[in-house]
């Protein structure tokens, strides 16, 4: 059990870092440039909103790639696999925001499970598209533990002053 948990966490670590880094980058660099260029969708609402920035996307992917590089160095991951997970994480996060905006939720409004799983499903989905190979046990375990870890780290980030809201 713990062997599986360890393997799952090492595997997904680049995606976790890629997803968390934009919060830190946003605090360091200030508000970045929105990926949707501030544009509205056909429904009159923002395509993605101000929470999805070019700086956050690029910085998040780079942070995930740095982690993947170290993990490959240690023989624990592949750089390419970790990079795919990182890009997938940021893409999934964007899809999540797109869905939130279509449902009328404003930037930062919480939607339980969508907020916690969008990046994970993006990461695993892109990884699966590229490699066609994910262990079912790892997939299921990550879907179960990621919401818990995500909420715990966000509460931590809130108390560290990194986030304005604890979700
Ligand atoms: N962030 C960013 N660029 C991204 C992703 C995240 O700059 N591509 C930063 C933003 O500062 C964002 C923060 O990370 O506010 C937290 O990300 P997230 O919770 O995904 O965004 P929310 O602000 O909650 O917006 P949304 O309602 O669209 O999820
Ligand atoms: Mg959020």
Short mmCIF file of C-alpha atoms and ligand atoms in Angstrom, two decimals:
data_model
loop_
_atom_site.label_atom_id
_atom_site.label_comp_id
_atom_site.label_asym_id
_atom_site.label_seq_id
_atom_site.Cartn_x
_atom_site.Cartn_y
_atom_site.Cartn_z
CA UNK A 1 0.00 0.00 0.00
CA UNK A 2 2.67 2.51 0.99
CA UNK A 3 4.78 1.36 -1.96
CA UNK A 4 1.89 2.26 -4.25
CA UNK A 5 1.29 5.58 -2.50
CA UNK A 6 4.98 6.46 -2.81
CA UNK A 7 5.07 5.56 -6.50
CA UNK A 8 1.88 7.53 -7.17
CA UNK A 9 3.18 10.65 -5.41
CA UNK A 10 6.58 10.55 -7.13
CA UNK A 11 4.84 10.04 -10.46
CA UNK A 12 2.45 12.99 -10.06
CA UNK A 13 4.88 15.36 -8.28
CA UNK A 14 5.75 17.36 -11.45
CA UNK A 15 2.01 18.01 -11.98
CA UNK A 16 1.49 19.03 -8.34
CA UNK A 17 4.37 21.50 -8.53
CA UNK A 18 3.24 22.78 -11.94
CA UNK A 19 -0.23 23.41 -10.49
CA UNK A 20 0.98 25.10 -7.31
CA UNK A 21 3.77 27.24 -8.74
CA UNK A 22 1.49 29.86 -10.39
CA UNK A 23 0.18 30.88 -6.95
CA UNK A 24 3.74 31.68 -5.82
CA UNK A 25 4.62 33.27 -9.16
CA UNK A 26 1.53 35.47 -8.93
CA UNK A 27 2.60 36.65 -5.48
CA UNK A 28 6.14 37.40 -6.67
CA UNK A 29 5.38 39.03 -10.04
CA UNK A 30 1.96 40.50 -9.33
CA UNK A 31 -0.99 40.07 -11.68
CA UNK A 32 0.10 38.66 -15.02
CA UNK A 33 -1.37 38.81 -18.50
CA UNK A 34 -4.62 36.85 -18.86
CA UNK A 35 -4.40 33.94 -21.31
CA UNK A 36 -7.83 34.90 -22.66
CA UNK A 37 -6.55 38.48 -23.27
CA UNK A 38 -9.44 39.74 -21.19
CA UNK A 39 -11.92 38.56 -23.80
CA UNK A 40 -15.48 37.36 -23.24
CA UNK A 41 -17.03 34.18 -24.59
CA UNK A 42 -20.34 34.10 -26.53
CA UNK A 43 -22.22 34.02 -23.24
CA UNK A 44 -20.80 37.42 -22.31
CA UNK A 45 -18.67 35.97 -19.54
CA UNK A 46 -14.89 35.82 -19.54
CA UNK A 47 -13.40 32.90 -21.48
CA UNK A 48 -11.08 31.93 -18.59
CA UNK A 49 -10.82 34.95 -16.29
CA UNK A 50 -7.96 36.86 -14.71
CA UNK A 51 -6.86 33.83 -12.65
CA UNK A 52 -5.30 32.15 -15.71
CA UNK A 53 -2.22 34.09 -16.80
CA UNK A 54 0.51 33.53 -19.37
CA UNK A 55 3.10 33.99 -16.61
CA UNK A 56 1.39 31.39 -14.43
CA UNK A 57 1.11 28.92 -17.29
CA UNK A 58 4.73 29.25 -18.45
CA UNK A 59 6.12 29.42 -14.92
CA UNK A 60 4.05 26.46 -13.79
CA UNK A 61 5.16 24.29 -16.71
CA UNK A 62 8.81 25.31 -16.16
CA UNK A 63 8.60 24.54 -12.43
CA UNK A 64 7.18 21.10 -13.23
CA UNK A 65 9.96 20.49 -15.76
CA UNK A 66 12.61 21.45 -13.17
CA UNK A 67 11.13 18.86 -10.78
CA UNK A 68 11.00 16.27 -13.57
CA UNK A 69 14.65 16.98 -14.37
CA UNK A 70 15.69 16.35 -10.78
CA UNK A 71 13.54 13.22 -10.56
CA UNK A 72 15.07 11.87 -13.77
CA UNK A 73 18.52 12.62 -12.37
CA UNK A 74 17.60 10.51 -9.35
CA UNK A 75 16.24 7.73 -11.59
CA UNK A 76 12.68 8.24 -10.30
CA UNK A 77 10.93 9.68 -13.36
CA UNK A 78 11.42 10.54 -17.00
CA UNK A 79 11.94 14.16 -17.98
CA UNK A 80 9.61 13.78 -20.94
CA UNK A 81 6.90 12.08 -18.88
CA UNK A 82 7.13 14.71 -16.15
CA UNK A 83 6.98 17.49 -18.72
CA UNK A 84 3.85 16.00 -20.30
CA UNK A 85 2.25 15.80 -16.84
CA UNK A 86 3.14 19.45 -16.15
CA UNK A 87 1.70 20.74 -19.41
CA UNK A 88 -1.40 18.57 -18.95
CA UNK A 89 -1.88 19.94 -15.44
CA UNK A 90 -1.93 23.56 -16.62
CA UNK A 91 -4.19 22.70 -19.57
CA UNK A 92 -6.60 20.84 -17.29
CA UNK A 93 -6.61 23.82 -14.93
CA UNK A 94 -7.61 26.04 -17.85
CA UNK A 95 -10.40 23.67 -18.86
CA UNK A 96 -11.62 23.80 -15.25
CA UNK A 97 -11.75 27.61 -15.34
CA UNK A 98 -13.49 27.54 -18.73
CA UNK A 99 -16.18 25.31 -17.25
CA UNK A 100 -16.48 27.49 -14.13
CA UNK A 101 -16.97 30.63 -16.21
CA UNK A 102 -19.64 28.92 -18.35
CA UNK A 103 -21.48 27.96 -15.15
CA UNK A 104 -21.35 31.60 -14.02
CA UNK A 105 -18.79 31.17 -11.23
CA UNK A 106 -16.46 34.13 -10.84
CA UNK A 107 -12.69 33.87 -10.53
CA UNK A 108 -11.81 32.13 -7.30
CA UNK A 109 -15.35 30.94 -6.54
CA UNK A 110 -14.93 27.38 -5.31
CA UNK A 111 -16.43 24.31 -6.95
CA UNK A 112 -15.67 21.25 -4.86
CA UNK A 113 -13.92 18.49 -6.83
CA UNK A 114 -13.64 20.50 -10.07
CA UNK A 115 -11.05 22.79 -8.42
CA UNK A 116 -9.17 19.81 -6.99
CA UNK A 117 -9.32 17.44 -9.94
CA UNK A 118 -9.18 19.58 -13.11
CA UNK A 119 -5.39 19.74 -13.17
CA UNK A 120 -5.01 16.09 -12.15
CA UNK A 121 -7.31 14.82 -14.89
CA UNK A 122 -5.58 17.13 -17.38
CA UNK A 123 -2.18 15.76 -16.37
CA UNK A 124 -3.22 12.10 -16.41
CA UNK A 125 -5.31 12.59 -19.57
CA UNK A 126 -2.47 14.13 -21.56
CA UNK A 127 -0.04 11.55 -20.21
CA UNK A 128 -2.39 8.79 -21.31
CA UNK A 129 -2.80 10.38 -24.76
CA UNK A 130 0.98 10.53 -25.20
CA UNK A 131 2.05 7.25 -23.58
CA UNK A 132 -1.15 5.18 -23.61
CA UNK A 133 -0.02 3.68 -20.32
CA UNK A 134 -1.18 4.49 -16.77
CA UNK A 135 -1.55 1.99 -13.96
CA UNK A 136 -5.20 1.82 -12.89
CA UNK A 137 -4.25 1.58 -9.18
CA UNK A 138 -2.18 4.75 -9.43
CA UNK A 139 -4.96 6.57 -11.29
CA UNK A 140 -7.61 5.65 -8.72
CA UNK A 141 -5.36 6.40 -5.75
CA UNK A 142 -4.48 9.84 -7.15
CA UNK A 143 -8.13 10.72 -7.80
CA UNK A 144 -8.88 9.81 -4.17
CA UNK A 145 -5.97 11.53 -2.40
CA UNK A 146 -5.49 14.63 -4.57
CA UNK A 147 -8.58 16.50 -3.27
CA UNK A 148 -7.38 15.97 0.31
CA UNK A 149 -3.82 17.08 -0.45
CA UNK A 150 -5.05 19.99 -2.56
CA UNK A 151 -7.32 21.34 0.17
CA UNK A 152 -4.61 20.86 2.82
CA UNK A 153 -1.96 22.71 0.79
CA UNK A 154 -4.38 25.53 -0.05
CA UNK A 155 -5.22 26.04 3.61
CA UNK A 156 -1.46 26.09 4.24
CA UNK A 157 -0.93 28.60 1.42
CA UNK A 158 -3.70 30.78 2.87
CA UNK A 159 -2.05 30.91 6.29
CA UNK A 160 1.32 31.63 4.62
CA UNK A 161 -0.34 34.63 2.97
CA UNK A 162 0.07 33.19 -0.53
CA UNK A 163 -3.64 32.86 -1.21
CA UNK A 164 -6.50 35.24 -0.40
CA UNK A 165 -8.99 32.42 0.10
CA UNK A 166 -8.27 29.02 1.67
CA UNK A 167 -9.40 26.98 -1.39
N1 LIG B 1 -2.52 31.26 -11.76
C1 LIG B 1 -2.04 31.95 -12.87
N2 LIG B 1 -2.03 31.36 -14.10
C2 LIG B 1 -2.51 30.11 -14.27
C3 LIG B 1 -3.00 29.39 -13.17
C4 LIG B 1 -3.02 30.00 -11.92
O1 LIG B 1 -1.59 33.08 -12.73
N3 LIG B 1 -2.46 29.56 -15.51
C5 LIG B 1 -2.49 31.91 -10.44
C6 LIG B 1 -3.54 33.02 -10.31
O2 LIG B 1 -3.00 34.02 -9.49
C7 LIG B 1 -4.66 32.30 -9.59
C8 LIG B 1 -3.90 31.38 -8.65
O3 LIG B 1 -2.75 30.97 -9.42
O4 LIG B 1 -5.50 33.18 -8.89
C9 LIG B 1 -4.69 30.18 -8.16
O5 LIG B 1 -5.08 29.37 -9.26
P1 LIG B 1 -6.56 28.81 -9.35
O6 LIG B 1 -7.09 28.45 -8.02
O7 LIG B 1 -6.56 27.78 -10.43
O8 LIG B 1 -7.35 30.08 -9.95
P2 LIG B 1 -8.55 30.93 -9.34
O9 LIG B 1 -8.06 32.33 -9.07
O10 LIG B 1 -9.24 30.20 -8.27
O11 LIG B 1 -9.52 31.08 -10.62
P3 LIG B 1 -10.60 30.07 -11.18
O12 LIG B 1 -11.91 30.45 -10.55
O13 LIG B 1 -10.57 30.32 -12.64
O14 LIG B 1 -10.17 28.68 -10.83
MG1 LIG B 2 -9.13 28.45 -7.36
#
